[in-house]
Short mmCIF file of C-alpha atoms in Angstrom, two decimals:
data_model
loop_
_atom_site.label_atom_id
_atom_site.label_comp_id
_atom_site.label_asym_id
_atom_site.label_seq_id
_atom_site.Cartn_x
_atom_site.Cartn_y
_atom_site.Cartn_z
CA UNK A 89 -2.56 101.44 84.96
CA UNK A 90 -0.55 101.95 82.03
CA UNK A 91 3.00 104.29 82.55
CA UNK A 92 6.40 103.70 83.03
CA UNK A 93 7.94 101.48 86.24
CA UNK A 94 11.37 101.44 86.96
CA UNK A 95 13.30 99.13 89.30
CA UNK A 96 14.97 99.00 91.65
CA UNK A 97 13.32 102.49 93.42
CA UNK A 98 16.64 102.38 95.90
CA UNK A 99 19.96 100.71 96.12
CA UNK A 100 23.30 100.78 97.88
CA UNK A 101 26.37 100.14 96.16
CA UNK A 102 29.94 99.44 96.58
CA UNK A 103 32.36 101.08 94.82
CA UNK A 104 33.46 98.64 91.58
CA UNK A 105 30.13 96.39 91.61
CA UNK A 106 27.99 96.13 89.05
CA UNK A 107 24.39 96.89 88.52
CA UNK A 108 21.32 96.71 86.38
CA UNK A 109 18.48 99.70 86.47
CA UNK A 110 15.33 97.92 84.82
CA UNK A 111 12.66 100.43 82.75
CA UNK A 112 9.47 99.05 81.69
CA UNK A 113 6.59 100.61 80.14
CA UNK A 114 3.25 98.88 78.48
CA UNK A 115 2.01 101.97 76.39
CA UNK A 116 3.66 100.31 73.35
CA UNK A 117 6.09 103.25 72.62
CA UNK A 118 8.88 103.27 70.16
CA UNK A 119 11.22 105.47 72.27
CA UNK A 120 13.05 104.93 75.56
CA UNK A 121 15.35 107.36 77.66
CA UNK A 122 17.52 107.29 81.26
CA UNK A 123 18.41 110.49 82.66
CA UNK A 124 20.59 111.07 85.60
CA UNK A 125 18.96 114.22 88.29
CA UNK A 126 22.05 115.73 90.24
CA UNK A 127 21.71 119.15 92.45
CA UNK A 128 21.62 122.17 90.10
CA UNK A 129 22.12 120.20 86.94
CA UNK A 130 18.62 119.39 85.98
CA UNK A 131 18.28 116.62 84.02
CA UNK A 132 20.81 115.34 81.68
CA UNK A 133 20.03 112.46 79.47
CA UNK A 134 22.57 109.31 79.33
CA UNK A 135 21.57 106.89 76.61
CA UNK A 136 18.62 106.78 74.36
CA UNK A 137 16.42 104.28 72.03
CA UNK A 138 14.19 104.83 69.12
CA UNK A 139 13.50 101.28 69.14
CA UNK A 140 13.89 97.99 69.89
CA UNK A 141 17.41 96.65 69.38
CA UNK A 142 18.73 100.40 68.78
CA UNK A 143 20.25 102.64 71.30
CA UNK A 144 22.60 105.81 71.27
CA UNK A 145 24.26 108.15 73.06
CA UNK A 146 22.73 111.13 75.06
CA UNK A 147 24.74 113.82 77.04
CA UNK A 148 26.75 111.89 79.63
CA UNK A 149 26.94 108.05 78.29
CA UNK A 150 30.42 107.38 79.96
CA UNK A 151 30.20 104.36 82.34
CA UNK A 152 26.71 103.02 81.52
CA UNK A 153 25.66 100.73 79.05
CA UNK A 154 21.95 100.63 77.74
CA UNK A 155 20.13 97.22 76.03
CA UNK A 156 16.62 97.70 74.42
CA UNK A 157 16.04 93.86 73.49
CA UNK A 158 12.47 93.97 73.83
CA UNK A 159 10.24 97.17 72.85
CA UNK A 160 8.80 97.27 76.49
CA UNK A 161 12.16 97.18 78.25
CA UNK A 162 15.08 99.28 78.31
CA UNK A 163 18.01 98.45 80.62
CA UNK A 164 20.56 100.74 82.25
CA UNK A 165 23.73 98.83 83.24
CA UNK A 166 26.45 100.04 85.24
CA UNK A 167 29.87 98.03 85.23
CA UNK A 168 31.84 99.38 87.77
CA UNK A 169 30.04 101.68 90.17
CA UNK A 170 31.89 104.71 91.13
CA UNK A 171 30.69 107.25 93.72
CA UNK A 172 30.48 110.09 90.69
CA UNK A 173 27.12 108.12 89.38
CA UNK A 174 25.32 108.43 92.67
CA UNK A 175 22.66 110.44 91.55
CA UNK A 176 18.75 109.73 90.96
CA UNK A 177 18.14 107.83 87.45
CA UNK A 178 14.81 108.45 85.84
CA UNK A 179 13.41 106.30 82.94
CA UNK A 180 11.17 107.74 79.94
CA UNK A 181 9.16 106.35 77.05
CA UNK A 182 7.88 108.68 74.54
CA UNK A 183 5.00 109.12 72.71
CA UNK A 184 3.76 108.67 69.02
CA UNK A 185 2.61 111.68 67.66
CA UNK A 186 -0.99 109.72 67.00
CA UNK A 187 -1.10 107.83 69.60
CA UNK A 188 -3.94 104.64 69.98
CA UNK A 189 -6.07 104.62 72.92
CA UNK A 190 -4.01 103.85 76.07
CA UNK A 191 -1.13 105.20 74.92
CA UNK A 192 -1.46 108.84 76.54
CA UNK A 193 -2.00 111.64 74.90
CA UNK A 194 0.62 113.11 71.97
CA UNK A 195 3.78 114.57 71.80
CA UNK A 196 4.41 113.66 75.61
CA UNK A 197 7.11 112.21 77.30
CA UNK A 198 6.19 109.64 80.01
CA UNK A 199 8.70 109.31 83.25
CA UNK A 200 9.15 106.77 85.96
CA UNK A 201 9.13 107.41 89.72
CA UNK A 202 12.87 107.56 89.56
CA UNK A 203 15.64 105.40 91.29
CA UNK A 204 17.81 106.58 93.60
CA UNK A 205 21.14 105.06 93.54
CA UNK A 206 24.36 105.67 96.13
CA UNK A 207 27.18 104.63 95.26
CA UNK A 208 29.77 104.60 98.43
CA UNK B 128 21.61 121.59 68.59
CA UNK B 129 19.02 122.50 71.72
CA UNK B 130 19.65 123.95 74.95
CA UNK B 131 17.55 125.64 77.48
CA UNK B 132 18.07 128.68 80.34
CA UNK B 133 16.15 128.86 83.40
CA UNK B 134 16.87 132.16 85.18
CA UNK B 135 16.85 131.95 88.86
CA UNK B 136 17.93 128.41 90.63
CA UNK B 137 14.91 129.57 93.36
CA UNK B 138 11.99 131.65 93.49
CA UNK B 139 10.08 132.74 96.45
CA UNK B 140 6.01 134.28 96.51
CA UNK B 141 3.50 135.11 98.94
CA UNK B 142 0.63 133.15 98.61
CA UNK B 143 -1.73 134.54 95.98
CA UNK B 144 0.72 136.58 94.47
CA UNK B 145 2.12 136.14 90.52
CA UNK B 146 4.06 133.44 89.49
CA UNK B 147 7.03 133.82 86.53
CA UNK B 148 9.32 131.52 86.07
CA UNK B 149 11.49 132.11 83.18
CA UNK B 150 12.93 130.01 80.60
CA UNK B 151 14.66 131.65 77.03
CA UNK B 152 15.63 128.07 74.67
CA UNK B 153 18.41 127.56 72.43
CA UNK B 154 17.12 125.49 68.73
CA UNK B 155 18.13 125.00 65.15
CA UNK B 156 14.90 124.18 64.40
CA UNK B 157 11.79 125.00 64.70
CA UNK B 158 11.43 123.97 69.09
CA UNK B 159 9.23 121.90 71.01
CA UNK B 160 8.90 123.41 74.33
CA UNK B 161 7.95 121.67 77.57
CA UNK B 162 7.49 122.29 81.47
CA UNK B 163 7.78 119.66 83.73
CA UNK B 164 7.02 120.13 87.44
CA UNK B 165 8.34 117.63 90.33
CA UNK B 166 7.34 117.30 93.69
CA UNK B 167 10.04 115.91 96.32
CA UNK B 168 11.02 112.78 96.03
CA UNK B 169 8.80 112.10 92.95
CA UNK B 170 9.38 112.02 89.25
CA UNK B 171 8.00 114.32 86.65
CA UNK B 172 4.77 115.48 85.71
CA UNK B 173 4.09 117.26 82.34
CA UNK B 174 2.45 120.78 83.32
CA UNK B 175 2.14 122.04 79.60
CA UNK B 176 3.96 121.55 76.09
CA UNK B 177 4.03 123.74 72.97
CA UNK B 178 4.67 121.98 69.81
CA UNK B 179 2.84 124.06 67.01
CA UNK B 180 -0.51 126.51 66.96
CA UNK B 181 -1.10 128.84 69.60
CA UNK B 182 1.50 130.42 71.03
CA UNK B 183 -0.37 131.16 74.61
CA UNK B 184 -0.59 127.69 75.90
CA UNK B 185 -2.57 126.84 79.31
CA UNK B 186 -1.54 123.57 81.07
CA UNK B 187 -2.57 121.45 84.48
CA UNK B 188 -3.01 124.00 88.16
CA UNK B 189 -3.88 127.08 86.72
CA UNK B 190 -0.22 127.36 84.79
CA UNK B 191 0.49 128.76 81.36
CA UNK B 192 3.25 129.87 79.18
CA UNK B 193 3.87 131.79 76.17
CA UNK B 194 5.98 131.09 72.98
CA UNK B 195 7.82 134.43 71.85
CA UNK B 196 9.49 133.16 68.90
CA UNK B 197 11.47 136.61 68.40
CA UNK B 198 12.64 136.82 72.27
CA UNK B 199 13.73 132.84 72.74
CA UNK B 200 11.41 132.59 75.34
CA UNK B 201 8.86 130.06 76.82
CA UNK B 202 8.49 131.85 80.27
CA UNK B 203 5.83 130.08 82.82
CA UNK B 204 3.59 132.06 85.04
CA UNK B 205 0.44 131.26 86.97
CA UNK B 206 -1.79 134.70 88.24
CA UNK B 207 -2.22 133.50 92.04
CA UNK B 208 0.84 130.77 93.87
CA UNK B 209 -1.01 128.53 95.99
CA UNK B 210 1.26 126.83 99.14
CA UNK B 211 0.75 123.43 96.62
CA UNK B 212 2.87 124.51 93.94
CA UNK B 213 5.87 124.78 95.56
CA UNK B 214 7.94 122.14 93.78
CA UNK B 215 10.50 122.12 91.20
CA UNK B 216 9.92 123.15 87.86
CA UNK B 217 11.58 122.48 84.84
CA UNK B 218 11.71 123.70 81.04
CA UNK B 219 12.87 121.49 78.13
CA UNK B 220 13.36 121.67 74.87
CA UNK B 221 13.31 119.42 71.87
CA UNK B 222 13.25 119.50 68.06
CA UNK B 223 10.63 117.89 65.50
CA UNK B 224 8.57 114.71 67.28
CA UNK B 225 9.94 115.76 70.97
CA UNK B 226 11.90 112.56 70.46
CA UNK B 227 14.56 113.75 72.89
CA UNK B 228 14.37 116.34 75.30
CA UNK B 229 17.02 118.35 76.59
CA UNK B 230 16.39 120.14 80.47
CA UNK B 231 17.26 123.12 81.73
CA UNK B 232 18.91 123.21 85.81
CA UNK B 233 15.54 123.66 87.14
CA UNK B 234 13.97 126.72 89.66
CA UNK B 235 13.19 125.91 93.20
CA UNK B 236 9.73 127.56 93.76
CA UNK B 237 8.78 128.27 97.12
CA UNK B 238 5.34 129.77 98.63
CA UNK B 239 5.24 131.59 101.53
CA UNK B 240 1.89 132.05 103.82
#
């Protein structure tokens, strides 16, 4: 089925390790996002990519870094885990406005099942 | 520059009674506007988006919302709450080609019997 899979779904973390958040999606879209969920913020969108080899800051980008190397992948990295970026992480791809068959419908962003991260 | 407003972090209804959730938007340009609803521990699932056209937009489970240009406001309602829509619902906003969407904090809907 075609969407948007993100892994890992959970994962523990020491304080000061490093991780990598993996975002795949096979509906051939030209734009990628990572949002963070925390309680009573909503969501609030990290780092961003309009297409392969481009990315760019959203509203929080401070600690993560973000690779788009290959049009179907966009990578989430985090350096040095701190217990401020446990939080869930979501991944979305975005729709051309005329989109080809199997490529949902227009004007829609597509998310992931999340990943919940905890960072102690 | 975009932002959104959801009033009311939770709202409780009987079963069968009206649903309104509210949601007034913040855009320099002409907005796309967008609610998202998500179940616990799932991700997001577009309910309904308004780009350009019609103003009175109906999405998935009986929802719709209206865009009143002159009052901000993209408010979501539903005439009769069923126990399966409580969840949490969000409203977003984005400019030209919804190529970035920024959320509002979300409302906490809750049915009761």
């Amino acid at each position: 089925n075609a969407g948007v899979t993100q892994t890992p779904k959970f994962r523990v973390l020491k304080t000061g390790q490093s991780m990598t958040l993996l975002c795949a999606q096979d509906m051939n879209h030209e734009y990628m996002y990572w949002y963070r969920q925390d309680p009573g913020m909503g969501l609030r969108l990290i780092h961003y990519s309009v297409g392969e080899g481009t990315t760019a800051k959203g509203e929080v980008p401070d600690g993560y870094n973000v690779s788009r190397l290959k049009k179907q992948n966009f990578l989430l990295g985090l350096e040095s885990a701190a217990p401020s970026q446990t939080s869930v992480y979501f991944c979305a791809s975005y729709n051309t406005i005329s989109p080809r068959p199997g490529q949902g419908s227009g004007n829609t962003i597509y998310f992931g099942e999340g990943s919940w991260l905890t960072v102690v | 520059a975009q932002s959104v407003t959801q009033l009311g972090s939770h709202v409780s209804v009987s079963e069968g009674a009206l649903v309104l959730l509210r949601c007034n938007y913040s855009s320099s340009v002409p907005p796309y506007l967008f609610w998202y609803v998500q179940y616990p521990n799932q991700g997001l699932q577009l309910l309904l988006k308004y780009t350009t056209g019609a103003t009175l937009v109906k999405g998935i489970n009986g929802f719709e919302a209206e865009f009143k240009k002159s009052e901000t406001s993209f408010h979501l309602t539903k005439p009769s709450a069923h126990m399966s829509d409580a969840a949490e619902y969000f409203c977003a906003v984005s400019g030209a080609f919804a190529d970035k969407l920024i959320f509002g904090t979300g409302t906490r809907l809750q049915v009761f019997p």
